[in-house]
XYZ file of N, CA and C in Angstrom:
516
model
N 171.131 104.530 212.522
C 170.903 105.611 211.599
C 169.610 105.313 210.842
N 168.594 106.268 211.341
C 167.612 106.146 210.467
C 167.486 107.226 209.034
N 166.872 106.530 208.494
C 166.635 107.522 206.828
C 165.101 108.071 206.866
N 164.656 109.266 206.302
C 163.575 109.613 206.172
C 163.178 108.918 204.777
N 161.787 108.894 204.552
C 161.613 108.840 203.183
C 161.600 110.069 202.830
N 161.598 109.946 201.047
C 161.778 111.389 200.432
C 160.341 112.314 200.486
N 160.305 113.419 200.227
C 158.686 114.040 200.354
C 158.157 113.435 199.047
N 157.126 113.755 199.527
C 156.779 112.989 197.768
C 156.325 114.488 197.080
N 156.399 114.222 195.729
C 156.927 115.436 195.166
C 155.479 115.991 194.377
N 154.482 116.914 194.257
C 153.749 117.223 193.778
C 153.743 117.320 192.504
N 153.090 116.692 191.464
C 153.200 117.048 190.156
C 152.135 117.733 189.244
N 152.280 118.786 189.097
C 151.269 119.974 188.470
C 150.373 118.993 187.153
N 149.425 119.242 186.890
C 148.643 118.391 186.202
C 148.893 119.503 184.596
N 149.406 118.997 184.056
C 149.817 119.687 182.715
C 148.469 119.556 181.565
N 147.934 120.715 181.215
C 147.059 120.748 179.987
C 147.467 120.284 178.625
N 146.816 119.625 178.147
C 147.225 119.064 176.597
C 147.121 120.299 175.681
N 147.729 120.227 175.246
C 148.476 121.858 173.890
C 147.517 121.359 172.937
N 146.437 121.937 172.404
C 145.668 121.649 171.373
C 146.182 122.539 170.084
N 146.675 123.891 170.207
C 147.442 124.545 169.177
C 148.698 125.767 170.254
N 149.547 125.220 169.324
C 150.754 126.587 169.365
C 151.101 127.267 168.683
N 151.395 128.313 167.983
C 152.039 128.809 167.430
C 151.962 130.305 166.903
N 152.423 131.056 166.015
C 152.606 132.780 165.721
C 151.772 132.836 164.443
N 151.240 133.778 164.301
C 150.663 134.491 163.120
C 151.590 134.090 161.950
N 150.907 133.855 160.785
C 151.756 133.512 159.577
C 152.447 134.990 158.886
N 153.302 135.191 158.944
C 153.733 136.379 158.376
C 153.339 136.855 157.134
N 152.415 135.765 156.398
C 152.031 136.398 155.064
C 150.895 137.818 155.563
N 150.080 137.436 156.851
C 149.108 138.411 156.995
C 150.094 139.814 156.377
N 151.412 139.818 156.427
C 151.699 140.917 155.723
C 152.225 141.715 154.461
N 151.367 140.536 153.693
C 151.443 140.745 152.282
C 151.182 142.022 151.722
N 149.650 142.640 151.694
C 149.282 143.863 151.611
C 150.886 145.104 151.692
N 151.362 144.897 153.082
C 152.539 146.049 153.414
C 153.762 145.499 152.479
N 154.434 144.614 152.242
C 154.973 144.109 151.444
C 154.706 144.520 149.879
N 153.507 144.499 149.329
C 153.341 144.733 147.795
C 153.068 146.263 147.992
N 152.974 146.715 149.017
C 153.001 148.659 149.323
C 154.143 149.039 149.340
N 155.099 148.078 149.677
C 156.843 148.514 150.109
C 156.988 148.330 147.959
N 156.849 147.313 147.865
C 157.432 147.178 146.450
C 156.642 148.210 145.574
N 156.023 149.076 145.888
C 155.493 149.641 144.574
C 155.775 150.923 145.268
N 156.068 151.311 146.103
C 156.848 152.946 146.642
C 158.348 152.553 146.442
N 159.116 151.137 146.186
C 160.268 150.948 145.882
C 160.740 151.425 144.446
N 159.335 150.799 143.692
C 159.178 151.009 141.877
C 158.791 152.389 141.889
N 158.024 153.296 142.372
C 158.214 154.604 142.140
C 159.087 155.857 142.755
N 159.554 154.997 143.357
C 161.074 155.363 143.905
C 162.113 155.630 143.174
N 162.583 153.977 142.275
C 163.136 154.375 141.295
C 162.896 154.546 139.788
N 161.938 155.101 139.740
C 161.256 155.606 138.298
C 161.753 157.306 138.511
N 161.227 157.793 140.305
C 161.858 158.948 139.936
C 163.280 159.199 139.917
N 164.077 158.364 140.381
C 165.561 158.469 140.451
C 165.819 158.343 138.873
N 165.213 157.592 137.473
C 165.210 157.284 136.846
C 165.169 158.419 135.532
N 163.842 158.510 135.586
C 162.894 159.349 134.973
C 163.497 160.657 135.184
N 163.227 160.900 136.703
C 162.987 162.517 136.746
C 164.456 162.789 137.468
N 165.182 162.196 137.362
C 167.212 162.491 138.003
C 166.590 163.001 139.227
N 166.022 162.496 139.960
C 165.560 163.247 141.710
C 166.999 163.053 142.435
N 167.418 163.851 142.955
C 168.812 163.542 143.838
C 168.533 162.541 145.250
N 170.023 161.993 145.645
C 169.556 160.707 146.541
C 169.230 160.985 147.894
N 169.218 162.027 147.882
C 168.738 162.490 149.576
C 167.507 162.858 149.598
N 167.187 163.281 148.247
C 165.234 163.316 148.461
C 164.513 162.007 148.408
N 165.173 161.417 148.254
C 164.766 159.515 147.807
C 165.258 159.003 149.066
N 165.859 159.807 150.194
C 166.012 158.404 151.344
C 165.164 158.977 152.278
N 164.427 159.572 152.215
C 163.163 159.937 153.353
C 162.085 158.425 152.886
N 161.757 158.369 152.258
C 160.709 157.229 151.754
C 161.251 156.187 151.485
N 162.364 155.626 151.235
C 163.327 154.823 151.123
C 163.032 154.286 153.118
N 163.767 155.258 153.861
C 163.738 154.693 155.458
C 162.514 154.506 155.945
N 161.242 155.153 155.822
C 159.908 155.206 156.054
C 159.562 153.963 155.456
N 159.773 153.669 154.403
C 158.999 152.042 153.894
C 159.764 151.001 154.439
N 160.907 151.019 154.855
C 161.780 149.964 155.657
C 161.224 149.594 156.782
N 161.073 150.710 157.659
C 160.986 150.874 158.789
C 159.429 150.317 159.098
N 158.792 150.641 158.320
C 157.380 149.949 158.465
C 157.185 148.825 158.341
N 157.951 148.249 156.692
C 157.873 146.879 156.703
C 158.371 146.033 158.136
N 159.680 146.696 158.887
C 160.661 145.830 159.709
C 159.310 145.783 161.008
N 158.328 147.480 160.975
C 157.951 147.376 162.570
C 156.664 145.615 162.618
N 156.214 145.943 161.114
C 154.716 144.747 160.862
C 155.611 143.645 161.077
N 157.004 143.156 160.181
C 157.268 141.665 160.882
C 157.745 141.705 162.056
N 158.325 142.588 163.003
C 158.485 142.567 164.155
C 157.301 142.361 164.792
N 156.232 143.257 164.490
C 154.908 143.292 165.498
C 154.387 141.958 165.205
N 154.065 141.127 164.137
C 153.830 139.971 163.706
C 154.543 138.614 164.640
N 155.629 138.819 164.637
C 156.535 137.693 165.278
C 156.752 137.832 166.237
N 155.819 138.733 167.420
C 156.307 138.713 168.866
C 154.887 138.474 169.272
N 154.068 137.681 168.577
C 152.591 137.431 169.003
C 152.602 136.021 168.871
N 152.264 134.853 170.024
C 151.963 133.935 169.946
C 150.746 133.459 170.630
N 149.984 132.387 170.257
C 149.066 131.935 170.323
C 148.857 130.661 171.145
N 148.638 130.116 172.131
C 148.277 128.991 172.773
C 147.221 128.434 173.905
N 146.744 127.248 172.736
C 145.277 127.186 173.116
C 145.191 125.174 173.635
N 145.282 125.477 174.918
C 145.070 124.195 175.596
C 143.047 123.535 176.198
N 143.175 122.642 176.857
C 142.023 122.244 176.919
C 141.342 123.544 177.824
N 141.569 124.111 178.646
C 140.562 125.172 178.750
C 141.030 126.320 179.175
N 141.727 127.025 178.212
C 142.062 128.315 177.838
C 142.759 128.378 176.420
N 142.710 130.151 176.011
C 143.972 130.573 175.244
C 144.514 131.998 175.749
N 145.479 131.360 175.311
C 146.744 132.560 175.909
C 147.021 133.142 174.739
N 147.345 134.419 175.011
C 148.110 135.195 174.034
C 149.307 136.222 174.410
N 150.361 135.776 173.770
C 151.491 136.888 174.226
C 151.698 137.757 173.107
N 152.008 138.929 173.201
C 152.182 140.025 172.305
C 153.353 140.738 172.914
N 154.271 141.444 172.344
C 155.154 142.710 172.362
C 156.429 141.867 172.891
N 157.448 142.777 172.582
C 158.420 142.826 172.532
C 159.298 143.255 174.009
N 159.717 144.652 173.922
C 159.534 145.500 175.062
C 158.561 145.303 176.545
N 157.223 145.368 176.099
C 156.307 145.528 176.511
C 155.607 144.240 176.616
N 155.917 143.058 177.238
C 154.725 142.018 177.250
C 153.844 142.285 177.567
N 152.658 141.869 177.195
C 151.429 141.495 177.366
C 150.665 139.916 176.991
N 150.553 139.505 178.207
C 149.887 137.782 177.953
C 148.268 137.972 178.630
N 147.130 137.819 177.847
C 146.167 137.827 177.751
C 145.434 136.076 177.764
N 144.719 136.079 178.633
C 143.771 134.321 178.831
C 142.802 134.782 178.479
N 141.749 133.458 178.081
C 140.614 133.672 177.389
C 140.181 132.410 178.097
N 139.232 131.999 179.478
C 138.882 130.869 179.979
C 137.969 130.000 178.167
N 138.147 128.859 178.051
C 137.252 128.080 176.732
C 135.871 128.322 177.151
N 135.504 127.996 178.249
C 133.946 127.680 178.416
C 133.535 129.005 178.499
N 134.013 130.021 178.313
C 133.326 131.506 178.305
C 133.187 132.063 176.316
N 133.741 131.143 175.441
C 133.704 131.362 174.367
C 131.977 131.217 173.679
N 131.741 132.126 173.086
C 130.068 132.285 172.892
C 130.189 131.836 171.200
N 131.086 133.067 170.191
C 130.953 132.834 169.150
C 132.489 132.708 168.429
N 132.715 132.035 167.387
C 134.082 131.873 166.307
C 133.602 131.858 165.113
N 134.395 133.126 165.078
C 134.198 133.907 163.739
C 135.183 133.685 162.212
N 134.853 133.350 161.239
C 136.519 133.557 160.411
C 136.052 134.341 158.878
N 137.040 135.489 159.376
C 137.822 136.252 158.060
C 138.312 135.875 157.574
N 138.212 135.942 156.061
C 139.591 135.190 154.914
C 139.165 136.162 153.756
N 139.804 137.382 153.154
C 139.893 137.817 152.174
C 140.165 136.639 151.247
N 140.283 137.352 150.185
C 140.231 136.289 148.662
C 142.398 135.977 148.588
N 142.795 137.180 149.399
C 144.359 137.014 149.098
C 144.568 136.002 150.396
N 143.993 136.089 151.464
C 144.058 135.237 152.827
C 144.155 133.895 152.026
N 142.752 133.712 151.355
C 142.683 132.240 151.383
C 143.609 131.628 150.153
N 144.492 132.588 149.245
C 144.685 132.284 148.548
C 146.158 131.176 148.492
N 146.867 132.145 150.352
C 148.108 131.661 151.269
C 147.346 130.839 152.116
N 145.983 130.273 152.420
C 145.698 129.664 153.658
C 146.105 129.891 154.612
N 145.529 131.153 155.016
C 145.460 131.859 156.481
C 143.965 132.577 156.634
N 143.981 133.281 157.650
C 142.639 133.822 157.534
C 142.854 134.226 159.331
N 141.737 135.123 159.526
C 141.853 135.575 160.655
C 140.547 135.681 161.951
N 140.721 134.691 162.879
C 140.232 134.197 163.588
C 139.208 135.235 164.511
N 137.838 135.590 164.864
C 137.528 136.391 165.637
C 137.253 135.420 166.788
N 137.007 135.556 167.963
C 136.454 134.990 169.493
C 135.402 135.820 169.904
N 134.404 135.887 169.970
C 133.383 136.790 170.752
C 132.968 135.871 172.047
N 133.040 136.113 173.450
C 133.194 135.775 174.736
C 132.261 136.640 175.452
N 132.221 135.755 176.888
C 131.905 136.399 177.600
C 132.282 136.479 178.994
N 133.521 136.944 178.236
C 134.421 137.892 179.326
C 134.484 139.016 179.590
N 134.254 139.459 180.754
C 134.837 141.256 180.663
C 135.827 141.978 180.147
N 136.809 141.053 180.635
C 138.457 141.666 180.308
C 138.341 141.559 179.015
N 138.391 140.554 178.407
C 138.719 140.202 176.730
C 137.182 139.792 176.054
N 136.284 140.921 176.019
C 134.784 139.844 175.202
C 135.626 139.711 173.584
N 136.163 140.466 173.442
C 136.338 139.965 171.652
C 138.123 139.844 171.508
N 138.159 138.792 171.083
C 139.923 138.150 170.590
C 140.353 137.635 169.112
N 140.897 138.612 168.597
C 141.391 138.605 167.388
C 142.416 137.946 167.222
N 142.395 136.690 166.454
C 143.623 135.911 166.026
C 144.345 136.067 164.353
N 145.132 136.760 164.177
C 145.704 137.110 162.812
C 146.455 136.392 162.754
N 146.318 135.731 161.235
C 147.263 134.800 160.239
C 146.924 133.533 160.841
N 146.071 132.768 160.724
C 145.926 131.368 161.423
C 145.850 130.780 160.116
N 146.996 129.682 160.083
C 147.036 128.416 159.210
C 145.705 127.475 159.126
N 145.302 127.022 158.053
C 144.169 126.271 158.120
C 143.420 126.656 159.001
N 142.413 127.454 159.131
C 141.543 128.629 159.972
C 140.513 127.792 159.721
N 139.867 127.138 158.691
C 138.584 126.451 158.814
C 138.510 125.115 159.936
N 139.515 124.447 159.719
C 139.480 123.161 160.598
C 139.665 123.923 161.995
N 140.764 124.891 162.321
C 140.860 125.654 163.690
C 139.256 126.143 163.817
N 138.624 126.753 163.167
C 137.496 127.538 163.943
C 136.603 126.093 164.342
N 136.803 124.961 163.408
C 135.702 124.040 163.885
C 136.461 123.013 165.400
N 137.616 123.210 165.146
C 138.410 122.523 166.712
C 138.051 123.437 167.791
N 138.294 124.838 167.495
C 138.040 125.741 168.632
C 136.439 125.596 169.335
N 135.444 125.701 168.318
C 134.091 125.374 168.649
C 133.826 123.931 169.695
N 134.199 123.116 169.011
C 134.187 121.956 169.729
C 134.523 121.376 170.806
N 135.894 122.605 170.893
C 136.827 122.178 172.399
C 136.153 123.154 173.219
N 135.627 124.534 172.866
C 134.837 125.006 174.161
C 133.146 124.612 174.280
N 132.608 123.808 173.144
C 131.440 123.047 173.625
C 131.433 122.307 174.971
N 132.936 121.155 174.346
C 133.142 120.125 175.083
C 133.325 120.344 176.490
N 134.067 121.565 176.676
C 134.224 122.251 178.068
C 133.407 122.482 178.804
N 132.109 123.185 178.313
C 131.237 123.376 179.109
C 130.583 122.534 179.473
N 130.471 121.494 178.291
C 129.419 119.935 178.738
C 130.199 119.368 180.092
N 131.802 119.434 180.178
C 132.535 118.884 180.910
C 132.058 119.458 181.984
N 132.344 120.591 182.468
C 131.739 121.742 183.701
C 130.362 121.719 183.955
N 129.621 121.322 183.234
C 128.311 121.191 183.656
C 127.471 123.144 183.670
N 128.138 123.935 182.361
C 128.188 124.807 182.139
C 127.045 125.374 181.429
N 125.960 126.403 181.525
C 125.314 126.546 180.691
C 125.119 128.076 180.507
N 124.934 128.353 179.207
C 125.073 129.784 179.146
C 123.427 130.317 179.061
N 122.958 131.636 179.729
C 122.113 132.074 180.286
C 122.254 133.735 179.582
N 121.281 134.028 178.704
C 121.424 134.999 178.151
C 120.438 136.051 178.416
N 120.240 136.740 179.649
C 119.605 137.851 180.011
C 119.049 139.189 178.796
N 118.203 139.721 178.808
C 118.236 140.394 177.874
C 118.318 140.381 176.195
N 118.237 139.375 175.742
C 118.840 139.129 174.240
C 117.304 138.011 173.955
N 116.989 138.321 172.758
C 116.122 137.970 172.310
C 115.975 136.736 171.247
């Protein structure tokens, strides 16, 4: 009785995870202090002006429903950015996962209103040069300054790695 050896087993070369994770839900502060102040004149008129409760639940369900769709739409978006790509998944229902090759990244951009930075978040732009995706918007990124300077660095490093150089036709 002879034995075979076993096959030998291929092992996929796994990318190192440089960032994971979802938009900070504060990005929805703004809708939040909009819900609370149609809540407060909500009941000022229930208050004030005796408005009956069925004219008060049209705007009552409308401000719910908005707040629930932003943290829903918020928390079905994740972010992951390995040594040479980022991925992005969005929706619920409806996936959508979007790549962004690193060495095609041209510029990193960062937004931070005065309330952004006040939660340390801020919101990430990508300008590329990709067809599919030239511009990639990252909302609510934690510590966004050290990210935009990791992101820069890891698609420098990429291209130095690739032996990559960018060639700008037309642009002055």
């Amino acid at each position: 009785m002879t034995s075979k050896p076993a096959p030998a087993t291929k092992t996929a070369y796994v990318q190192p995870i440089l960032f994971q994770g979802s938009p900070s839900q504060s990005i929805n502060a703004p809708t939040l202090l909009m819900a609370l102040i149609m809540f407060a004149g909500v009941f000022w008129s229930r208050v004030a002006m005796h408005a009956p409760h069925l004219l008060l639940l049209g705007p009552i369900v409308a401000v719910v429903a908005l707040v629930f769709y932003r943290f829903l739409r918020t928390a079905t978006i994740s972010y992951t950015i390995d040594a040479e790509r980022i991925h992005v998944r969005r929706g619920l229902l409806l996936r959508k996962i979007t790549s962004l090759e690193l060495f095609r990244v041209q510029d990193v951009t960062l937004y931070q209103s005065w309330w952004q930075d006040l939660l340390g978040i801020g919101t990430i732009v990508v300008d590329s040069s990709d067809l599919v995706t030239p511009r990639l918007v990252m909302l609510g990124i934690p510590d966004p300054i050290a990210f935009r300077d990791e992101l820069n660095k890891s698609s420098i490093a990429l291209r130095d790695r690739k032996g990559i150089r960018e060639v700008n036709y037309g642009r002055v």
